[in-house]
Amino acid sequence: MPILPEAEAGQIPTSIRERLAQHREDPVCSSCHVVIDPLGFALENFDVIGTWREFDEVGNPVDPNGNYPGGVEFSGFSDLRDWMLSRPEQFAHTLTEKLMTYALGRRVEYYDQPVIRQIVQEASEEEYKWSSIILGIVNSPAFTSSMAPSGIAANDTQFSSQIADSD
């Protein structure tokens, strides 16, 4: 990913929105940035440690407006939150896919989709509680039959207790 150029001496720094527009203009970057940037704008009122702000790091006013996939406009974090909450199954499915990728140490493949759908369906019965998604993943055949790290047996109780103790 190419690094965005810094402002020249004497030049007024641009907003994050203007800098990210450069990514969307670059064909190498645009395939991702055209999708993720609009949703990220809703979070622009939060700085890097999550503190609310009205102005960015160089003093430009924050513009938290954007568009959902499909082009519907939103204005800020509360609109984005409401939109996501109105789609709990879609959110839970995407979250489960991302957590499965992390848990399995590989990309989710087409053959993982039935398990993901099952996890999401079972989680829906518990109002998509975080714990129901996590338990669904760790109890899934994809996770329980995945290979242990090199040199560690799958039933190695010492390794299992080390993991439990690290929490």
PDB file of C-alpha atoms in Angstrom:
ATOM      1  CA  MET A   1       0.000   0.000   0.000  1.00  0.00           C
ATOM      2  CA  PRO A   2       1.590   3.306  -1.014  1.00  0.00           C
ATOM      3  CA  ILE A   3       2.072   5.896   1.714  1.00  0.00           C
ATOM      4  CA  LEU A   4       0.155   9.138   1.309  1.00  0.00           C
ATOM      5  CA  PRO A   5       2.374  12.183   0.747  1.00  0.00           C
ATOM      6  CA  GLU A   6       2.816  14.638   3.623  1.00  0.00           C
ATOM      7  CA  ALA A   7       1.898  18.299   3.194  1.00  0.00           C
ATOM      8  CA  GLU A   8       4.666  20.446   1.725  1.00  0.00           C
ATOM      9  CA  ALA A   9       6.182  23.200   3.890  1.00  0.00           C
ATOM     10  CA  GLY A  10       3.745  26.128   4.000  1.00  0.00           C
ATOM     11  CA  GLN A  11       0.909  24.031   2.565  1.00  0.00           C
ATOM     12  CA  ILE A  12      -2.266  23.689   4.631  1.00  0.00           C
ATOM     13  CA  PRO A  13      -2.626  20.062   5.814  1.00  0.00           C
ATOM     14  CA  THR A  14      -5.578  18.282   4.298  1.00  0.00           C
ATOM     15  CA  SER A  15      -8.289  16.431   6.178  1.00  0.00           C
ATOM     16  CA  ILE A  16      -8.197  12.653   6.519  1.00  0.00           C
ATOM     17  CA  ARG A  17     -11.130  12.531   4.096  1.00  0.00           C
ATOM     18  CA  GLU A  18      -9.100  14.377   1.448  1.00  0.00           C
ATOM     19  CA  ARG A  19      -6.049  12.183   2.055  1.00  0.00           C
ATOM     20  CA  LEU A  20      -8.109   9.001   1.774  1.00  0.00           C
ATOM     21  CA  ALA A  21      -9.610  10.286  -1.477  1.00  0.00           C
ATOM     22  CA  GLN A  22      -6.094   9.863  -2.886  1.00  0.00           C
ATOM     23  CA  HIS A  23      -6.280   6.142  -2.038  1.00  0.00           C
ATOM     24  CA  ARG A  24      -9.628   5.803  -3.775  1.00  0.00           C
ATOM     25  CA  GLU A  25      -8.158   7.417  -6.902  1.00  0.00           C
ATOM     26  CA  ASP A  26      -5.259   4.929  -7.016  1.00  0.00           C
ATOM     27  CA  PRO A  27      -6.419   1.701  -8.748  1.00  0.00           C
ATOM     28  CA  VAL A  28      -4.195  -0.417  -6.473  1.00  0.00           C
ATOM     29  CA  CYS A  29      -5.873   0.999  -3.352  1.00  0.00           C
ATOM     30  CA  SER A  30      -9.382   1.793  -4.514  1.00  0.00           C
ATOM     31  CA  SER A  31     -10.811  -1.735  -4.467  1.00  0.00           C
ATOM     32  CA  CYS A  32     -10.613  -1.729  -0.645  1.00  0.00           C
ATOM     33  CA  HIS A  33     -10.814   1.976   0.161  1.00  0.00           C
ATOM     34  CA  VAL A  34     -13.972   2.565  -1.847  1.00  0.00           C
ATOM     35  CA  VAL A  35     -15.696   0.086   0.505  1.00  0.00           C
ATOM     36  CA  ILE A  36     -14.105   0.778   3.900  1.00  0.00           C
ATOM     37  CA  ASP A  37     -13.582   4.546   3.842  1.00  0.00           C
ATOM     38  CA  PRO A  38     -17.238   5.634   3.827  1.00  0.00           C
ATOM     39  CA  LEU A  39     -18.023   3.510   6.896  1.00  0.00           C
ATOM     40  CA  GLY A  40     -14.854   4.687   8.628  1.00  0.00           C
ATOM     41  CA  PHE A  41     -15.898   8.319   8.259  1.00  0.00           C
ATOM     42  CA  ALA A  42     -18.666   7.659  10.806  1.00  0.00           C
ATOM     43  CA  LEU A  43     -15.942   6.938  13.371  1.00  0.00           C
ATOM     44  CA  GLU A  44     -13.882  10.063  12.635  1.00  0.00           C
ATOM     45  CA  ASN A  45     -15.167  11.826  15.760  1.00  0.00           C
ATOM     46  CA  PHE A  46     -13.084   9.335  17.774  1.00  0.00           C
ATOM     47  CA  ASP A  47      -9.347   9.923  17.969  1.00  0.00           C
ATOM     48  CA  VAL A  48      -6.761   7.117  18.055  1.00  0.00           C
ATOM     49  CA  ILE A  49      -7.507   6.330  21.716  1.00  0.00           C
ATOM     50  CA  GLY A  50     -11.296   6.660  21.433  1.00  0.00           C
ATOM     51  CA  THR A  51     -11.753  10.169  22.825  1.00  0.00           C
ATOM     52  CA  TRP A  52     -14.532  12.194  21.192  1.00  0.00           C
ATOM     53  CA  ARG A  53     -13.328  15.110  19.090  1.00  0.00           C
ATOM     54  CA  GLU A  54     -14.817  17.783  16.841  1.00  0.00           C
ATOM     55  CA  PHE A  55     -11.514  18.622  15.094  1.00  0.00           C
ATOM     56  CA  ASP A  56      -8.798  16.356  13.687  1.00  0.00           C
ATOM     57  CA  GLU A  57      -5.123  16.382  14.712  1.00  0.00           C
ATOM     58  CA  VAL A  58      -4.327  19.427  12.551  1.00  0.00           C
ATOM     59  CA  GLY A  59      -7.428  21.436  13.479  1.00  0.00           C
ATOM     60  CA  ASN A  60      -9.710  20.610  10.560  1.00  0.00           C
ATOM     61  CA  PRO A  61     -13.378  20.049  11.476  1.00  0.00           C
ATOM     62  CA  VAL A  62     -14.308  16.363  11.504  1.00  0.00           C
ATOM     63  CA  ASP A  63     -16.839  15.339   8.837  1.00  0.00           C
ATOM     64  CA  PRO A  64     -18.476  12.092  10.038  1.00  0.00           C
ATOM     65  CA  ASN A  65     -20.892  11.769   7.116  1.00  0.00           C
ATOM     66  CA  GLY A  66     -20.738   8.914   4.649  1.00  0.00           C
ATOM     67  CA  ASN A  67     -22.646   6.307   2.686  1.00  0.00           C
ATOM     68  CA  TYR A  68     -23.619   2.745   3.484  1.00  0.00           C
ATOM     69  CA  PRO A  69     -23.008   0.059   0.899  1.00  0.00           C
ATOM     70  CA  GLY A  70     -25.751   0.721  -1.616  1.00  0.00           C
ATOM     71  CA  GLY A  71     -25.369   4.491  -1.380  1.00  0.00           C
ATOM     72  CA  VAL A  72     -27.742   5.397   1.479  1.00  0.00           C
ATOM     73  CA  GLU A  73     -26.303   8.362   3.381  1.00  0.00           C
ATOM     74  CA  PHE A  74     -25.623   8.517   7.119  1.00  0.00           C
ATOM     75  CA  SER A  75     -24.528  11.256   9.469  1.00  0.00           C
ATOM     76  CA  GLY A  76     -22.100  10.148  12.138  1.00  0.00           C
ATOM     77  CA  PHE A  77     -21.582   7.311  14.541  1.00  0.00           C
ATOM     78  CA  SER A  78     -25.145   7.053  15.891  1.00  0.00           C
ATOM     79  CA  ASP A  79     -26.561   6.562  12.382  1.00  0.00           C
ATOM     80  CA  LEU A  80     -23.943   3.893  11.642  1.00  0.00           C
ATOM     81  CA  ARG A  81     -24.671   2.150  14.964  1.00  0.00           C
ATOM     82  CA  ASP A  82     -28.425   2.161  14.263  1.00  0.00           C
ATOM     83  CA  TRP A  83     -27.849   0.783  10.762  1.00  0.00           C
ATOM     84  CA  MET A  84     -25.653  -2.034  12.077  1.00  0.00           C
ATOM     85  CA  LEU A  85     -28.102  -2.859  14.879  1.00  0.00           C
ATOM     86  CA  SER A  86     -30.898  -3.138  12.321  1.00  0.00           C
ATOM     87  CA  ARG A  87     -28.936  -5.996  10.670  1.00  0.00           C
ATOM     88  CA  PRO A  88     -27.935  -8.271  13.567  1.00  0.00           C
ATOM     89  CA  GLU A  89     -27.648 -11.448  11.495  1.00  0.00           C
ATOM     90  CA  GLN A  90     -25.473  -9.796   8.857  1.00  0.00           C
ATOM     91  CA  PHE A  91     -23.261  -8.245  11.547  1.00  0.00           C
ATOM     92  CA  ALA A  92     -22.987 -11.548  13.456  1.00  0.00           C
ATOM     93  CA  HIS A  93     -22.154 -13.430  10.239  1.00  0.00           C
ATOM     94  CA  THR A  94     -19.350 -11.026   9.330  1.00  0.00           C
ATOM     95  CA  LEU A  95     -18.029 -11.002  12.898  1.00  0.00           C
ATOM     96  CA  THR A  96     -18.077 -14.820  12.982  1.00  0.00           C
ATOM     97  CA  GLU A  97     -16.180 -15.023   9.681  1.00  0.00           C
ATOM     98  CA  LYS A  98     -13.492 -12.647  10.962  1.00  0.00           C
ATOM     99  CA  LEU A  99     -13.161 -14.480  14.286  1.00  0.00           C
ATOM    100  CA  MET A 100     -13.009 -17.849  12.480  1.00  0.00           C
ATOM    101  CA  THR A 101     -10.195 -16.515  10.301  1.00  0.00           C
ATOM    102  CA  TYR A 102      -8.281 -15.566  13.429  1.00  0.00           C
ATOM    103  CA  ALA A 103      -9.113 -18.795  15.293  1.00  0.00           C
ATOM    104  CA  LEU A 104      -8.177 -21.072  12.398  1.00  0.00           C
ATOM    105  CA  GLY A 105      -5.100 -19.125  11.364  1.00  0.00           C
ATOM    106  CA  ARG A 106      -6.242 -19.160   7.747  1.00  0.00           C
ATOM    107  CA  ARG A 107      -8.797 -17.610   5.442  1.00  0.00           C
ATOM    108  CA  VAL A 108     -12.367 -18.778   5.698  1.00  0.00           C
ATOM    109  CA  GLU A 109     -13.200 -20.949   2.687  1.00  0.00           C
ATOM    110  CA  TYR A 110     -16.485 -21.852   0.987  1.00  0.00           C
ATOM    111  CA  TYR A 111     -16.598 -25.132   2.892  1.00  0.00           C
ATOM    112  CA  ASP A 112     -16.575 -23.208   6.205  1.00  0.00           C
ATOM    113  CA  GLN A 113     -19.800 -21.366   5.368  1.00  0.00           C
ATOM    114  CA  PRO A 114     -22.233 -24.062   6.619  1.00  0.00           C
ATOM    115  CA  VAL A 115     -20.509 -24.040  10.017  1.00  0.00           C
ATOM    116  CA  ILE A 116     -20.545 -20.238  10.126  1.00  0.00           C
ATOM    117  CA  ARG A 117     -24.263 -20.191   9.282  1.00  0.00           C
ATOM    118  CA  GLN A 118     -24.888 -22.750  12.035  1.00  0.00           C
ATOM    119  CA  ILE A 119     -22.931 -20.699  14.589  1.00  0.00           C
ATOM    120  CA  VAL A 120     -24.870 -17.553  13.649  1.00  0.00           C
ATOM    121  CA  GLN A 121     -28.199 -19.415  13.779  1.00  0.00           C
ATOM    122  CA  GLU A 122     -27.423 -20.809  17.238  1.00  0.00           C
ATOM    123  CA  ALA A 123     -26.184 -17.392  18.406  1.00  0.00           C
ATOM    124  CA  SER A 124     -29.453 -15.816  17.239  1.00  0.00           C
ATOM    125  CA  GLU A 125     -31.287 -17.966  19.794  1.00  0.00           C
ATOM    126  CA  GLU A 126     -29.228 -16.151  22.466  1.00  0.00           C
ATOM    127  CA  GLU A 127     -29.608 -12.687  20.884  1.00  0.00           C
ATOM    128  CA  TYR A 128     -26.134 -12.930  19.314  1.00  0.00           C
ATOM    129  CA  LYS A 129     -24.273 -12.892  22.628  1.00  0.00           C
ATOM    130  CA  TRP A 130     -20.517 -12.666  22.206  1.00  0.00           C
ATOM    131  CA  SER A 131     -20.068 -15.831  24.271  1.00  0.00           C
ATOM    132  CA  SER A 132     -22.409 -17.809  22.025  1.00  0.00           C
ATOM    133  CA  ILE A 133     -20.377 -16.890  18.942  1.00  0.00           C
ATOM    134  CA  ILE A 134     -17.052 -17.675  20.646  1.00  0.00           C
ATOM    135  CA  LEU A 135     -18.331 -21.015  21.971  1.00  0.00           C
ATOM    136  CA  GLY A 136     -19.714 -21.854  18.536  1.00  0.00           C
ATOM    137  CA  ILE A 137     -16.304 -21.240  16.999  1.00  0.00           C
ATOM    138  CA  VAL A 138     -14.249 -23.179  19.547  1.00  0.00           C
ATOM    139  CA  ASN A 139     -16.684 -26.101  19.440  1.00  0.00           C
ATOM    140  CA  SER A 140     -16.797 -26.177  15.630  1.00  0.00           C
ATOM    141  CA  PRO A 141     -15.223 -29.110  13.773  1.00  0.00           C
ATOM    142  CA  ALA A 142     -13.023 -26.664  11.858  1.00  0.00           C
ATOM    143  CA  PHE A 143     -11.501 -25.431  15.119  1.00  0.00           C
ATOM    144  CA  THR A 144     -11.383 -28.689  17.072  1.00  0.00           C
ATOM    145  CA  SER A 145      -9.777 -30.577  14.204  1.00  0.00           C
ATOM    146  CA  SER A 146      -7.291 -27.866  13.251  1.00  0.00           C
ATOM    147  CA  MET A 147      -3.643 -28.630  13.787  1.00  0.00           C
ATOM    148  CA  ALA A 148      -1.929 -27.560  17.003  1.00  0.00           C
ATOM    149  CA  PRO A 149       1.162 -25.358  16.738  1.00  0.00           C
ATOM    150  CA  SER A 150       4.292 -27.160  15.599  1.00  0.00           C
ATOM    151  CA  GLY A 151       5.719 -29.545  18.193  1.00  0.00           C
ATOM    152  CA  ILE A 152       2.629 -29.594  20.413  1.00  0.00           C
ATOM    153  CA  ALA A 153       0.309 -32.562  20.549  1.00  0.00           C
ATOM    154  CA  ALA A 154      -3.408 -31.802  20.220  1.00  0.00           C
ATOM    155  CA  ASN A 155      -4.095 -33.442  23.590  1.00  0.00           C
ATOM    156  CA  ASP A 156      -1.137 -31.866  25.402  1.00  0.00           C
ATOM    157  CA  THR A 157      -2.636 -30.892  28.773  1.00  0.00           C
ATOM    158  CA  GLN A 158       0.426 -28.865  29.755  1.00  0.00           C
ATOM    159  CA  PHE A 159      -0.024 -26.691  26.652  1.00  0.00           C
ATOM    160  CA  SER A 160      -3.777 -26.391  27.328  1.00  0.00           C
ATOM    161  CA  SER A 161      -3.186 -25.302  30.924  1.00  0.00           C
ATOM    162  CA  GLN A 162      -0.624 -22.727  29.771  1.00  0.00           C
ATOM    163  CA  ILE A 163      -3.237 -21.215  27.474  1.00  0.00           C
ATOM    164  CA  ALA A 164      -5.847 -21.191  30.258  1.00  0.00           C
ATOM    165  CA  ASP A 165      -3.376 -19.615  32.709  1.00  0.00           C
ATOM    166  CA  SER A 166      -2.470 -16.830  30.270  1.00  0.00           C
ATOM    167  CA  ASP A 167      -6.002 -15.352  30.466  1.00  0.00           C
TER     168      ASP A 167
END
